[in-house]
């Protein structure tokens, strides 16, 4: 039964990723074609936004046409700005981690968990419990001395295997792309909810991977319980960087799932965001069919 639940979470994360990326690429693609037409006069077929723009102009809705151009410009500015902001924040975060790096512990963890000699871990001298995987291509797993002092050996191993799952699956890159699209396409609120639900799915799967490797849920469950108490005490994680964090997403839900794996409950997308987003996609679909006639 547990295997079926894990497969369900895997399918759920894949569906969320595919649907979110499809919606984002579809909308950004339309805006890209519209921008090419406005900048270079390209008269490309099936340019839905251009058709919409011309239709509004023919009916005298010049202000709406200008708003459409403003929306496209704003979307691309937000998209690029978010990416640059996250990249710059990641560079600063890595630099800060290097300044606080505990060299001996870093070498010990890399020797223990990186048999090929790859520098995967950075252990920082910090009292705050931290465990996260940071970066896109040059990824690093960041652990703090405060975390290692808080957890026992079994709990430490569980957290390490959890972060190794994110490292191998390149979860920071995927969550960054989903977050970037949700931020730029703010008029489709369902994208923000799907990005959040995707992060929950990946955290559940990372927890399961740690449980499978250790053969017991005690390590990951104990680590989550300890970090829940510390998080409620005022721990704040950085937002302006590309990362996946062990203790940021749905701690209480993950603990409940470990205690009652057969409960069958799972987070759902808010109905309001779906209701708001569907008319936008429906309108674009109608324009697409109309342009093909």
Coordinates of C-alpha atoms in Angstrom, one line a residue:
X1 CA 0.0 0.0 0.0
X2 CA 2.8 2.4 0.8
X3 CA 4.4 1.7 -2.6
X4 CA 1.1 2.7 -4.2
X5 CA 1.1 5.9 -2.3
X6 CA 4.6 6.8 -3.3
X7 CA 3.8 6.1 -6.9
X8 CA 0.7 8.3 -6.5
X9 CA 2.9 11.2 -5.2
X10 CA 5.3 10.6 -8.1
X11 CA 2.5 10.9 -10.7
X12 CA 1.1 13.9 -8.9
X13 CA 4.4 15.8 -9.0
X14 CA 4.8 14.9 -12.7
X15 CA 1.3 16.1 -13.5
X16 CA 1.8 19.3 -11.6
X17 CA 5.1 19.9 -13.4
X18 CA 3.7 19.2 -16.9
X19 CA 0.5 21.2 -16.5
X20 CA 2.3 24.2 -14.9
X21 CA 5.0 24.3 -17.5
X22 CA 2.5 23.8 -20.4
X23 CA 0.4 26.7 -19.2
X24 CA 3.4 28.9 -18.7
X25 CA 5.0 28.1 -22.0
X26 CA 1.7 28.5 -23.9
X27 CA 1.1 31.9 -22.4
X28 CA 4.7 33.1 -22.7
X29 CA 4.8 31.8 -26.3
X30 CA 1.8 33.8 -27.2
X31 CA 3.3 36.9 -25.7
X32 CA 6.6 36.2 -27.4
X33 CA 5.0 36.0 -30.8
X34 CA 3.1 39.2 -30.1
X35 CA 6.3 41.0 -29.1
X36 CA 8.0 39.9 -32.3
X37 CA 5.2 41.3 -34.3
X38 CA 5.2 44.6 -32.5
X39 CA 9.0 45.0 -32.6
X40 CA 9.8 43.6 -36.0
X41 CA 6.5 43.6 -37.8
X42 CA 6.5 39.8 -38.2
X43 CA 3.2 38.6 -39.5
X44 CA 3.2 35.1 -38.1
X45 CA 0.2 32.7 -38.5
X46 CA -1.9 31.8 -35.4
X47 CA -0.7 34.8 -33.5
X48 CA -3.6 34.9 -31.1
X49 CA -2.6 38.0 -29.2
X50 CA -2.1 39.9 -32.5
X51 CA -5.5 38.8 -33.6
X52 CA -7.0 39.9 -30.3
X53 CA -5.2 43.2 -30.5
X54 CA -6.4 43.9 -34.1
X55 CA -9.9 43.0 -33.2
X56 CA -10.0 45.4 -30.3
X57 CA -8.4 48.2 -32.4
X58 CA -11.1 47.7 -35.1
X59 CA -13.8 48.1 -32.5
X60 CA -12.2 51.2 -31.2
X61 CA -10.8 49.7 -27.9
X62 CA -7.5 51.5 -28.1
X63 CA -7.1 51.7 -24.4
X64 CA -7.5 47.9 -24.0
X65 CA -5.0 47.4 -26.8
X66 CA -2.5 49.5 -24.9
X67 CA -3.2 47.6 -21.7
X68 CA -2.4 44.4 -23.6
X69 CA 0.9 45.7 -24.7
X70 CA 1.6 46.9 -21.2
X71 CA 0.8 43.5 -19.8
X72 CA 3.1 41.8 -22.2
X73 CA 5.9 44.2 -21.3
X74 CA 5.3 43.9 -17.6
X75 CA 5.3 40.1 -17.8
X76 CA 8.7 39.9 -19.5
X77 CA 10.2 42.5 -17.1
X78 CA 8.9 40.4 -14.1
X79 CA 10.2 37.2 -15.6
X80 CA 13.7 38.5 -16.3
X81 CA 13.8 40.5 -13.0
X82 CA 12.9 37.5 -10.9
X83 CA 15.5 35.4 -12.5
X84 CA 18.3 38.0 -12.0
X85 CA 17.2 38.6 -8.4
X86 CA 17.3 34.9 -7.6
X87 CA 20.6 34.4 -9.3
X88 CA 22.2 37.3 -7.5
X89 CA 20.7 36.2 -4.2
X90 CA 22.2 32.7 -4.7
X91 CA 25.6 34.1 -5.5
X92 CA 25.6 36.1 -2.3
X93 CA 24.3 33.2 -0.3
X94 CA 27.1 30.9 -1.6
X95 CA 29.7 33.5 -0.9
X96 CA 28.4 33.9 2.7
X97 CA 28.4 30.1 3.2
X98 CA 32.0 30.0 2.1
X99 CA 32.9 32.7 4.7
X100 CA 31.2 30.6 7.4
X101 CA 32.4 27.2 6.2
X102 CA 33.7 24.7 8.7
X103 CA 36.4 23.2 6.7
X104 CA 37.0 20.0 8.7
X105 CA 33.3 19.1 8.9
X106 CA 32.8 19.9 5.2
X107 CA 35.7 17.6 4.2
X108 CA 34.3 14.9 6.5
X109 CA 30.8 15.0 5.0
X110 CA 32.2 15.0 1.4
X111 CA 34.4 12.0 2.2
X112 CA 31.5 10.1 3.8
X113 CA 28.7 10.9 1.3
X114 CA 30.7 11.7 -1.9
X115 CA 32.8 8.6 -2.8
X116 CA 33.7 10.1 -6.1
X117 CA 35.3 13.1 -4.4
X118 CA 32.7 15.6 -5.6
X119 CA 32.3 18.6 -3.4
X120 CA 28.6 18.4 -2.6
X121 CA 28.4 19.6 1.0
X122 CA 29.2 22.9 2.8
X123 CA 28.9 22.8 6.6
X124 CA 28.6 26.3 8.0
X125 CA 29.3 27.6 11.5
X126 CA 25.9 28.8 12.4
X127 CA 23.7 28.2 15.5
X128 CA 20.5 28.2 13.4
X129 CA 19.4 24.8 12.2
X130 CA 19.8 24.9 8.4
X131 CA 19.4 22.1 5.8
X132 CA 18.9 23.0 2.1
X133 CA 20.1 22.3 -1.4
X134 CA 21.1 25.4 -3.2
X135 CA 21.9 26.3 -6.8
X136 CA 21.1 25.1 -10.3
X137 CA 24.0 23.5 -12.1
X138 CA 26.7 23.9 -9.4
X139 CA 24.5 22.6 -6.6
X140 CA 25.6 22.5 -3.0
X141 CA 24.0 20.9 0.1
X142 CA 24.2 23.4 3.0
X143 CA 24.1 22.1 6.6
X144 CA 24.7 24.1 9.7
X145 CA 26.5 23.1 13.0
X146 CA 23.3 24.1 14.8
X147 CA 21.5 21.4 12.9
X148 CA 24.1 18.8 13.6
X149 CA 24.1 19.6 17.3
X150 CA 20.3 19.4 17.4
X151 CA 19.9 16.0 15.7
X152 CA 21.2 12.6 16.7
X153 CA 23.2 10.4 14.2
X154 CA 20.1 8.7 12.7
X155 CA 18.3 12.0 12.3
X156 CA 21.4 13.5 10.6
X157 CA 21.6 10.7 8.1
X158 CA 17.9 11.1 7.4
X159 CA 18.3 14.8 6.6
X160 CA 21.4 14.1 4.5
X161 CA 19.6 11.5 2.4
X162 CA 16.6 13.9 2.1
X163 CA 18.8 16.6 0.7
X164 CA 20.7 14.1 -1.5
X165 CA 17.3 13.3 -3.2
X166 CA 16.9 17.0 -4.0
X167 CA 20.5 17.2 -5.2
X168 CA 20.1 14.2 -7.6
X169 CA 16.7 15.3 -8.9
X170 CA 17.8 18.9 -9.5
X171 CA 14.7 20.1 -7.5
X172 CA 16.1 23.6 -6.9
X173 CA 16.2 24.3 -10.6
X174 CA 12.6 23.0 -11.2
X175 CA 11.1 24.8 -8.3
X176 CA 12.9 28.0 -9.5
X177 CA 11.4 27.7 -13.0
X178 CA 7.9 27.1 -11.6
X179 CA 8.3 30.0 -9.1
X180 CA 9.6 32.3 -11.9
X181 CA 6.6 31.5 -14.1
X182 CA 4.1 32.0 -11.2
X183 CA 5.7 35.3 -10.3
X184 CA 5.6 36.7 -13.9
X185 CA 2.2 35.3 -14.8
X186 CA 0.5 36.7 -11.8
X187 CA -2.8 36.8 -13.6
X188 CA -2.9 33.0 -13.5
X189 CA -2.9 32.4 -9.7
X190 CA -3.3 28.7 -10.2
X191 CA 0.4 28.6 -11.2
X192 CA 1.4 29.8 -7.8
X193 CA -0.7 27.1 -6.1
X194 CA 0.7 24.4 -8.4
X195 CA 4.2 25.5 -7.7
X196 CA 3.5 25.2 -4.0
X197 CA 1.8 21.8 -4.4
X198 CA 4.8 20.6 -6.4
X199 CA 7.2 21.5 -3.6
X200 CA 5.1 19.6 -1.2
X201 CA 5.1 16.5 -3.5
X202 CA 8.9 16.7 -3.8
X203 CA 9.4 17.0 0.0
X204 CA 7.2 14.0 0.6
X205 CA 9.2 12.0 -2.0
X206 CA 12.5 13.1 -0.5
X207 CA 11.2 12.0 3.0
X208 CA 10.3 8.6 1.6
X209 CA 13.7 8.2 -0.1
X210 CA 15.4 8.9 3.3
X211 CA 13.0 6.4 5.0
X212 CA 13.8 3.7 2.3
X213 CA 17.5 4.2 2.6
X214 CA 17.6 4.0 6.4
X215 CA 14.8 1.3 6.7
X216 CA 12.9 3.3 9.4
X217 CA 10.9 6.5 9.6
X218 CA 12.3 7.3 13.0
X219 CA 15.2 9.4 11.7
X220 CA 13.2 11.7 9.4
X221 CA 10.3 11.9 11.8
X222 CA 12.5 12.9 14.7
X223 CA 14.2 15.5 12.7
X224 CA 10.9 17.0 11.5
X225 CA 9.5 17.1 15.1
X226 CA 12.6 18.9 16.4
X227 CA 12.6 21.4 13.5
X228 CA 8.9 22.1 13.9
X229 CA 9.6 23.4 17.5
X230 CA 12.6 25.4 16.4
X231 CA 10.8 26.9 13.3
X232 CA 7.9 28.0 15.5
X233 CA 10.5 29.8 17.6
X234 CA 11.3 32.2 14.8
X235 CA 13.5 30.6 12.2
X236 CA 13.2 32.3 8.8
X237 CA 14.6 31.0 5.5
X238 CA 15.9 33.2 2.8
X239 CA 13.7 33.7 -0.3
X240 CA 16.0 35.5 -2.7
X241 CA 18.0 32.4 -3.8
X242 CA 17.5 29.2 -5.7
X243 CA 17.1 26.4 -3.2
X244 CA 15.1 23.5 -1.7
X245 CA 14.8 23.5 2.1
X246 CA 14.2 20.6 4.4
X247 CA 12.2 22.5 7.0
X248 CA 10.4 25.1 4.9
X249 CA 7.5 23.3 3.3
X250 CA 4.5 21.7 5.1
X251 CA 6.2 20.3 8.2
X252 CA 3.0 19.5 10.0
X253 CA 1.6 17.7 7.0
X254 CA 4.7 15.6 6.4
X255 CA 4.8 14.6 10.1
X256 CA 1.1 13.6 9.9
X257 CA 1.9 11.5 6.8
X258 CA 4.8 9.7 8.5
X259 CA 2.6 9.0 11.6
X260 CA -0.4 7.9 9.5
X261 CA 0.8 6.9 6.0
X262 CA -2.5 5.3 5.1
X263 CA -4.6 8.3 5.9
X264 CA -5.0 9.1 2.2
X265 CA -5.4 12.8 2.7
X266 CA -3.5 15.1 0.4
X267 CA -3.3 18.9 -0.3
X268 CA -5.6 20.2 -3.0
X269 CA -5.5 23.2 -5.3
X270 CA -7.7 26.1 -4.0
X271 CA -10.9 26.3 -6.0
X272 CA -10.7 30.1 -6.2
X273 CA -7.4 30.1 -8.1
X274 CA -8.7 27.6 -10.6
X275 CA -11.9 29.5 -11.1
X276 CA -10.0 32.7 -11.8
X277 CA -7.4 31.1 -14.1
X278 CA -9.7 29.0 -16.2
X279 CA -11.5 31.9 -17.9
X280 CA -8.2 33.3 -19.1
X281 CA -7.1 29.9 -20.6
X282 CA -10.6 29.4 -22.0
X283 CA -10.5 32.7 -23.8
X284 CA -7.2 31.9 -25.3
X285 CA -8.4 28.5 -26.5
X286 CA -11.5 30.1 -28.1
X287 CA -9.2 32.5 -30.0
X288 CA -7.0 29.6 -31.1
X289 CA -10.0 27.7 -32.5
X290 CA -11.3 30.9 -34.2
X291 CA -8.0 31.6 -35.8
X292 CA -7.8 28.0 -37.2
X293 CA -11.2 28.3 -38.9

